[in-house]
Coordinates of C-alpha atoms in Angstrom, one line a residue:
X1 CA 46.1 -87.4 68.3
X2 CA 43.4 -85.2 66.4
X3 CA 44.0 -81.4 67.2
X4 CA 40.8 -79.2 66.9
X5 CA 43.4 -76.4 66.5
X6 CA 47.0 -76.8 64.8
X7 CA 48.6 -73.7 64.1
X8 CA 52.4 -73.4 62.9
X9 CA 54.9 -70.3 62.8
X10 CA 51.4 -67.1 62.7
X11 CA 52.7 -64.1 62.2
X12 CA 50.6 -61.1 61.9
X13 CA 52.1 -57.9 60.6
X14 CA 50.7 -54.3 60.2
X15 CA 51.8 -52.1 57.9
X16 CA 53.5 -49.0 59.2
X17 CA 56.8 -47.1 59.4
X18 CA 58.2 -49.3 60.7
X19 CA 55.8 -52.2 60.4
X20 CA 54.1 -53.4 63.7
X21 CA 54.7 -57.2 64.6
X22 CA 51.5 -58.2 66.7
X23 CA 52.0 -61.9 66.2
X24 CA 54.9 -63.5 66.1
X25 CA 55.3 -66.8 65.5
X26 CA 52.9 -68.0 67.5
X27 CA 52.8 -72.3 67.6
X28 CA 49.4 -73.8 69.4
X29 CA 48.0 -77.5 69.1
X30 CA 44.5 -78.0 70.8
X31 CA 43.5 -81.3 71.0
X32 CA 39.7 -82.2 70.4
X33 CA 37.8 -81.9 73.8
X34 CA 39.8 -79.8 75.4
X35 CA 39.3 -75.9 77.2
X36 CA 42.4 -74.2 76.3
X37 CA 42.8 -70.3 77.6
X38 CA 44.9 -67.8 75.9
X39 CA 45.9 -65.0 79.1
X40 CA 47.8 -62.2 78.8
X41 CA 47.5 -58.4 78.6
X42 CA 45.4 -56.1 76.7
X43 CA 47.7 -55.2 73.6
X44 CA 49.4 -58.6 73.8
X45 CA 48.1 -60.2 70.5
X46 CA 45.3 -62.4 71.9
X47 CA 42.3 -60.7 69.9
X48 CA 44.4 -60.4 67.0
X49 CA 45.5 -64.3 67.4
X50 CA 42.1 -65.5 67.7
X51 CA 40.6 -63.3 65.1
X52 CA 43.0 -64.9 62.5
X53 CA 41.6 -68.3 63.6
X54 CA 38.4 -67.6 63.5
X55 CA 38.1 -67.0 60.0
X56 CA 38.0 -62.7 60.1
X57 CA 41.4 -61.6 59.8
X58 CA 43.9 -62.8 57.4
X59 CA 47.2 -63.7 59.0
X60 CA 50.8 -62.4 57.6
X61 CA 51.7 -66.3 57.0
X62 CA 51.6 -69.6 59.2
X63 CA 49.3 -72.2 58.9
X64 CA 45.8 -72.7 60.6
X65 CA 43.9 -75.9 60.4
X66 CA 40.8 -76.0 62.0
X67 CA 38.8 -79.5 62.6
X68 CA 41.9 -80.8 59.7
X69 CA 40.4 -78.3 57.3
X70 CA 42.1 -74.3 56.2
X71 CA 40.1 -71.4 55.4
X72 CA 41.4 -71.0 52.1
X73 CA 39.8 -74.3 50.9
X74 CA 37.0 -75.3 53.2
X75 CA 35.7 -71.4 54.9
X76 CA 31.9 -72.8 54.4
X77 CA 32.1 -76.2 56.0
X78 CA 34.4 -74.6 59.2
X79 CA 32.2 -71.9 59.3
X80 CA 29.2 -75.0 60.1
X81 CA 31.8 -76.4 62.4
X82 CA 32.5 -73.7 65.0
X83 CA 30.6 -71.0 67.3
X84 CA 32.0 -67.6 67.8
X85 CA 31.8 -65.4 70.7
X86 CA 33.7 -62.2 70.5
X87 CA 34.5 -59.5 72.5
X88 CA 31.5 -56.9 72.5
X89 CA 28.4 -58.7 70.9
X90 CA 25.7 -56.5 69.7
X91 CA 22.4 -57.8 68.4
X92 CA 19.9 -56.1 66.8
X93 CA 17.9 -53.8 69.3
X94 CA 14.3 -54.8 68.1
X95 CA 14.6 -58.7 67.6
X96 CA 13.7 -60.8 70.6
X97 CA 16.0 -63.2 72.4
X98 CA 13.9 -65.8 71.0
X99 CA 13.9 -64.1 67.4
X100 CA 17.8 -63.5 67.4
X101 CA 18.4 -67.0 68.6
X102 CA 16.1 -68.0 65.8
X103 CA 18.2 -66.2 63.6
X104 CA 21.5 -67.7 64.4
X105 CA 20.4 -71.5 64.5
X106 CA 19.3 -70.4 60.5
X107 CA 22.9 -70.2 59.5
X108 CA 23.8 -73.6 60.3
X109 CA 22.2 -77.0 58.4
X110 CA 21.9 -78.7 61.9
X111 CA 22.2 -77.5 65.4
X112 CA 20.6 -77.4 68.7
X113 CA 16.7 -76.4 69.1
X114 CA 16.2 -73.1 69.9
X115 CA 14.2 -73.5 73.2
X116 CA 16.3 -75.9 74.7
X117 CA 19.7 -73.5 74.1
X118 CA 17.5 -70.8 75.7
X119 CA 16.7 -72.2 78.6
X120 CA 20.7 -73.7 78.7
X121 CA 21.8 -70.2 78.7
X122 CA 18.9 -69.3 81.7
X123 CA 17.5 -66.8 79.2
X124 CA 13.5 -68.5 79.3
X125 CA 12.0 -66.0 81.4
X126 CA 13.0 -63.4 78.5
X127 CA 12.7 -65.2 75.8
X128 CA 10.1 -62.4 74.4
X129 CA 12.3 -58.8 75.6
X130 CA 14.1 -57.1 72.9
X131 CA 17.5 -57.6 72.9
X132 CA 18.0 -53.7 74.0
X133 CA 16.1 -54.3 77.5
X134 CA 18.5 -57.2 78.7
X135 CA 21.2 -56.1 81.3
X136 CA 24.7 -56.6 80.8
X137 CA 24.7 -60.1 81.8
X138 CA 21.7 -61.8 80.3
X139 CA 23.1 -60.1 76.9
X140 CA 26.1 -61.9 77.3
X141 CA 24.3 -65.3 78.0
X142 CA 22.6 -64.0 74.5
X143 CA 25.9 -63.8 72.8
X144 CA 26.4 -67.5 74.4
X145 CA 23.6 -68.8 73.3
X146 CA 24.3 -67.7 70.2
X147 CA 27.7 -68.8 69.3
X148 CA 26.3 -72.8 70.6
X149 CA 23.1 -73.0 68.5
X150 CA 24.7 -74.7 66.0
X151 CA 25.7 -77.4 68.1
X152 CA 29.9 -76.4 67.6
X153 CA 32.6 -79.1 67.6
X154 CA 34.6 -76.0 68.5
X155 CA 33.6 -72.8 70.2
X156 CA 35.7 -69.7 70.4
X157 CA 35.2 -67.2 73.2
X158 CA 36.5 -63.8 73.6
X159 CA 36.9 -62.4 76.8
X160 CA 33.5 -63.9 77.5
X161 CA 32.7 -62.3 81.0
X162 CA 34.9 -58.9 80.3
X163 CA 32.5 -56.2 82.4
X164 CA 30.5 -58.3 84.2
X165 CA 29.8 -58.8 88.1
X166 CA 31.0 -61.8 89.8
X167 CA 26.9 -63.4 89.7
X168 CA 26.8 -63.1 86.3
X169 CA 30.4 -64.0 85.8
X170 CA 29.6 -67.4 87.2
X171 CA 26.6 -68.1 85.7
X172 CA 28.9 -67.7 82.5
X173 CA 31.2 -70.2 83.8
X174 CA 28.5 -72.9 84.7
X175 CA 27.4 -72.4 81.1
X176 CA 30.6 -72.4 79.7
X177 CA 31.5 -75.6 81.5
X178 CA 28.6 -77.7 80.9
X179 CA 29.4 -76.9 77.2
X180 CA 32.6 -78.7 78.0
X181 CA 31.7 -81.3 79.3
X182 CA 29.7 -82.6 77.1
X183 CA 32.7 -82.8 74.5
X184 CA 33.5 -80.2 72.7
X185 CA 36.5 -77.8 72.3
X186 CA 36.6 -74.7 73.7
X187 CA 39.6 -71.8 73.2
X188 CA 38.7 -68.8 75.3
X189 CA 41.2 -65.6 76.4
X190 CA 40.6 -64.2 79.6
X191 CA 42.7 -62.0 81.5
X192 CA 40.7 -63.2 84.6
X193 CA 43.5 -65.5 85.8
X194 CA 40.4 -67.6 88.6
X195 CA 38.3 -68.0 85.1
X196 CA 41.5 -69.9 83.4
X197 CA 42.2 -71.8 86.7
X198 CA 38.5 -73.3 87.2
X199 CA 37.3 -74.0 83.3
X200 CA 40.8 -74.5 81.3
X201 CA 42.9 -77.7 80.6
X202 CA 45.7 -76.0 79.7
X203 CA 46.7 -72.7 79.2
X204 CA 49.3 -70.4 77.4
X205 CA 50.4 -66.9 77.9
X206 CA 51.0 -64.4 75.7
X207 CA 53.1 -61.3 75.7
X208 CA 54.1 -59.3 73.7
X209 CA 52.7 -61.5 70.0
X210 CA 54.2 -64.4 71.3
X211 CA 53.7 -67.3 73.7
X212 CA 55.9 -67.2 76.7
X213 CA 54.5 -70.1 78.6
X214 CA 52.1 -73.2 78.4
X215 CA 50.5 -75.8 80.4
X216 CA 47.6 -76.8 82.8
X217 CA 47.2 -74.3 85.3
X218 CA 48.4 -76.5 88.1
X219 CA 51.4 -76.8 86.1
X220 CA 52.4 -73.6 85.5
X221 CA 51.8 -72.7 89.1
X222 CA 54.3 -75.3 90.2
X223 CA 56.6 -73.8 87.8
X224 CA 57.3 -71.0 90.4
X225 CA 58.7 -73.9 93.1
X226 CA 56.1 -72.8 96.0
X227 CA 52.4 -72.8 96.6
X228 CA 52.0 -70.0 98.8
X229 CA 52.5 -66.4 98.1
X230 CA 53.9 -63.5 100.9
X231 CA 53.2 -59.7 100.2
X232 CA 54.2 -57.1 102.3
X233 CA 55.0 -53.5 102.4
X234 CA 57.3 -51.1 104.7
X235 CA 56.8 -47.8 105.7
X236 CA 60.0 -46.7 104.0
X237 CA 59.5 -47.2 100.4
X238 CA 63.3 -45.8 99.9
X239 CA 64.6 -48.0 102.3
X240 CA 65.2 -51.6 100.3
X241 CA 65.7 -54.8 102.0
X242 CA 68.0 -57.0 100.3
X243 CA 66.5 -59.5 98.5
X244 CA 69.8 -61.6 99.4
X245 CA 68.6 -61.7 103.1
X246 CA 64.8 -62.5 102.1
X247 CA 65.7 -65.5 99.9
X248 CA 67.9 -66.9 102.7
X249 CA 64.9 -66.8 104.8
X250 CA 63.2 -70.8 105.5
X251 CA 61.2 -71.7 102.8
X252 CA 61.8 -68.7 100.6
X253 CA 61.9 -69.8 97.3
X254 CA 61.9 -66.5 94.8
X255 CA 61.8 -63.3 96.0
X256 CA 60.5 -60.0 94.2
X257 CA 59.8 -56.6 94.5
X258 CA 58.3 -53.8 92.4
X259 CA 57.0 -50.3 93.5
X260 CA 54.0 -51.8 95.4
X261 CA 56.3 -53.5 97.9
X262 CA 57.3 -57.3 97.9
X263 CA 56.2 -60.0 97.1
X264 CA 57.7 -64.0 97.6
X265 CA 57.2 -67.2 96.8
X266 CA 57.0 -69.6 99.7
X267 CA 56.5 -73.7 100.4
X268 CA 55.4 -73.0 104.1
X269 CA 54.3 -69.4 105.3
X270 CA 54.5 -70.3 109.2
X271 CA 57.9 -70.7 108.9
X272 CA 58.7 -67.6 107.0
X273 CA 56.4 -65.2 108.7
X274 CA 58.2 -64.8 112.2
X275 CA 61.9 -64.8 110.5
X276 CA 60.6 -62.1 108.3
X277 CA 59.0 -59.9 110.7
X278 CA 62.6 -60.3 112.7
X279 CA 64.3 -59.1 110.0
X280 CA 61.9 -56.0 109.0
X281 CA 62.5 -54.7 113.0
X282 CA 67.1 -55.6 112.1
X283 CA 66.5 -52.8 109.6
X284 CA 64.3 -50.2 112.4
X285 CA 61.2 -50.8 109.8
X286 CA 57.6 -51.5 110.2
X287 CA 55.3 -53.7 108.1
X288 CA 52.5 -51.1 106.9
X289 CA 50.8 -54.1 104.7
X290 CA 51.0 -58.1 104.9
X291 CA 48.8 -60.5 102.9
X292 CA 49.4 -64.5 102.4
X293 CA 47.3 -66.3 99.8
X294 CA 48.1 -69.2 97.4
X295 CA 49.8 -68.8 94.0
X296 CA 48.1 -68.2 90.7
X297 CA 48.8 -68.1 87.4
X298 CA 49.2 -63.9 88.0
X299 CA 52.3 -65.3 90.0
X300 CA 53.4 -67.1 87.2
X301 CA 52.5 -63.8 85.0
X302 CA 54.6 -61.1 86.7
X303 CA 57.6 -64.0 87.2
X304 CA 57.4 -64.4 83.8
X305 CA 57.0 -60.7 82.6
X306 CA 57.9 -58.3 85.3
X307 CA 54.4 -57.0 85.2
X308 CA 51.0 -57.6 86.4
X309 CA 48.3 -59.3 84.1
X310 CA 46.3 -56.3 84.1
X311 CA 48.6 -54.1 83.0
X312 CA 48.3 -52.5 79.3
X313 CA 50.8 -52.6 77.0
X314 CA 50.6 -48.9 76.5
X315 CA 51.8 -46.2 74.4
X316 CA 55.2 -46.5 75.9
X317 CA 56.3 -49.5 74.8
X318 CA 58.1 -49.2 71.6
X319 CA 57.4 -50.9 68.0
X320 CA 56.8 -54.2 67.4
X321 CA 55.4 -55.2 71.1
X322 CA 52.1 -55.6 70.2
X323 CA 50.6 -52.4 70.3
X324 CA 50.4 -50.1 67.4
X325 CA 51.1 -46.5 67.9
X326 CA 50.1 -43.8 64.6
X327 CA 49.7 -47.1 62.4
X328 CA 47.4 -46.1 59.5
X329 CA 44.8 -49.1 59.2
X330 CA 42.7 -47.7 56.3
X331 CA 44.0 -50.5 54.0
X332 CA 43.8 -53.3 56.2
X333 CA 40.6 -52.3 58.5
X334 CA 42.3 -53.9 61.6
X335 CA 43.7 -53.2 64.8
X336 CA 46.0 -55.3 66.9
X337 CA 43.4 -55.5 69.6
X338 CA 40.3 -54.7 67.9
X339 CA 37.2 -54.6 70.0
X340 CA 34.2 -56.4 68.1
X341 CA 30.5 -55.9 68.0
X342 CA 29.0 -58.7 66.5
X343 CA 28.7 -62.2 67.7
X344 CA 28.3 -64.0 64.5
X345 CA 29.4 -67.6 62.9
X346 CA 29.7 -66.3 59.2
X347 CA 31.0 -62.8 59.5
X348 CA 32.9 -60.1 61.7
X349 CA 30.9 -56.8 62.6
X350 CA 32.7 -55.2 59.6
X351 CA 30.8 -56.4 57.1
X352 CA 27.9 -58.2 58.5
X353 CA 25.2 -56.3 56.3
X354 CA 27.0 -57.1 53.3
X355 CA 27.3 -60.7 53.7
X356 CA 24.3 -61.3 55.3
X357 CA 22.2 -61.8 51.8
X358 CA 24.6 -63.4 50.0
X359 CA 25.4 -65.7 53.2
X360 CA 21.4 -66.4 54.0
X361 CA 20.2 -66.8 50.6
X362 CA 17.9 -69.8 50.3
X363 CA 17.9 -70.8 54.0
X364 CA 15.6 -71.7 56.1
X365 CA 14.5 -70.6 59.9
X366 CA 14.7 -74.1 61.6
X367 CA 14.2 -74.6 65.6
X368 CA 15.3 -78.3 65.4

């Protein structure tokens, strides 16, 4: 099988007292064609992981191949190979979307014409407004558009609808899966677990620098032994039901509780429901909350972790968990999560004026 992504044993290690592990030893194999989401928490080492794949941060040591080829001996023809979406994109104020667009396809010897990517990202109508009078959402479908000029075998997306409203978010999907389907690779993290379930083969989760879990969505989801999710609340927080009783219950199939109330896994909810409320009234409570719904892969999340997807891993959680806490990076110019501004094939936001020159010297601006 040909892998568009084959990465072995990354590790990614800032330096500190002591020294921060972000990654570690993180194995992933992507096989050409495929939509593969990277999930998990802000802090957990998903930026940093992509990043290191994408060309603009060195890793610690592991292997990435790209497409068969490493960016130690082939950055050039990789960087022709692959489209890069990050985090935050941020053109330049007073180019057009048609002019910025323009700008992108130059960097690649072959790609997509410019008109037809701007009318696949919806973007026609403002094809002549600066790039600083677009909303939130059509500067996103810029940053798309963008990233798939040059016609990528693979594209890389981070966090692609972060901030948006649910329109624009699916506007992004549509694009995002058309892309797809017409055959080429795709890694994207999200922390929207609906956006992994609708547009990924396969997904893996990450906590804490490494990956805890992988599979299709439907897979992973299964992994939990029930398709249908119970969560309730009492009015007596202090008073605990036993979880003993609740798993005996039919159909009950894991049971768990945090300080929002409790939450289980069920196969059939009609047959739960009425032994549950029998044995909330044995112990002289009363339900103050009750939802049913199916299971996601936020089920398979706070199984897995204990905590909910959304959750930072914040300035609590000790060294070498992913986050870096009073970690000098004046040497290396990284953080674990960093947020990016550009969305650029050929460079990082760091040094995008530097390179630019040396990087666009002797090209040419080509629509076709």
């Amino acid at each position: 099988m040909d892998f568009a992504i084959d990465v072995r044993n990354l590790i990614k290690t800032y330096p500190g007292r002591p020294p921060v592990e972000a990654v570690r030893g993180i194995d992933l194999r992507v096989p050409m064609g495929e939509c593969y989401g990277v999930l998990g928490p802000n802090g957990a080492g998903k930026t940093t992981t992509i990043e290191i794949l994408e060309g603009l941060m060195p890793a610690t040591s592991g292997e990435v191949r790209l497409l068969g080829l490493t960016w130690k001996q082939d950055a050039h023809s990789i960087r022709q190979k692959i489209g890069v979406s990050l985090q935050e994109s941020k053109q330049s104020d007073k180019l057009s979307v048609r002019e910025t667009v323009r700008l992108f396809r130059s960097f690649y010897a072959s790609g997509t014409c410019v008109e037809r990517v701007i009318e696949q990202v919806g973007l026609m109508d403002k094809a002549k407004a600066w790039a600083k009078n677009l909303s939130g959402g059509q500067r996103q479908r810029l940053a798309i558009a963008c990233a798939i000029i040059g016609n990528p075998q693979l594209l890389f997306l981070d966090e692609p609808t972060t901030g948006l409203d649910p329109t624009n978010r699916r506007q992004l999907w549509e694009i995002i899966r058309r892309f797809r389907e017409s055959g080429h690779t795709i890694l994207m993290t999200t922390h929207y677990m609906e956006e992994a379930e609708r547009l990924c083969d396969r997904v893996a989760i990450i906590d804490h620098g490494r990956i805890i879990a992988e599979g299709s969505p439907r897979e992973l989801i299964a992994s939990l032994g029930a398709d249908h999710v119970i969560e309730f609340q009492v009015d007596d927080p202090q008073m605990q039901l036993n979880s003993l009783e609740i798993s005996a219950l039919p159909s009950v199939q894991l049971v768990e509780s945090d300080r929002t109330g409790y939450r289980i896994s069920v196969g059939q909810p009609h047959e739960v429901l009425p032994e549950l409320m029998r044995l909330v009234a044995r112990h002289q409570l009363q339900l103050t909350g009750l939802a049913t719904r199916n299971a996601t892969l936020e089920d398979v999340f706070i199984h897995l972790t204990g905590r909910h997807l959304n959750d930072d891993i914040g300035p609590n959680t000790g060294p070498g968990d992913g986050q870096i806490r009073g970690v000098d990076h004046s040497e290396t110019g990284f953080a674990a999560e960093p947020i990016s501004s550009a969305a650029a094939p050929l460079t990082s936001n760091r040094s995008q004026d530097v390179r630019s020159t040396k990087e666009l010297k002797g090209t040419q601006f080509n629509d076709e």
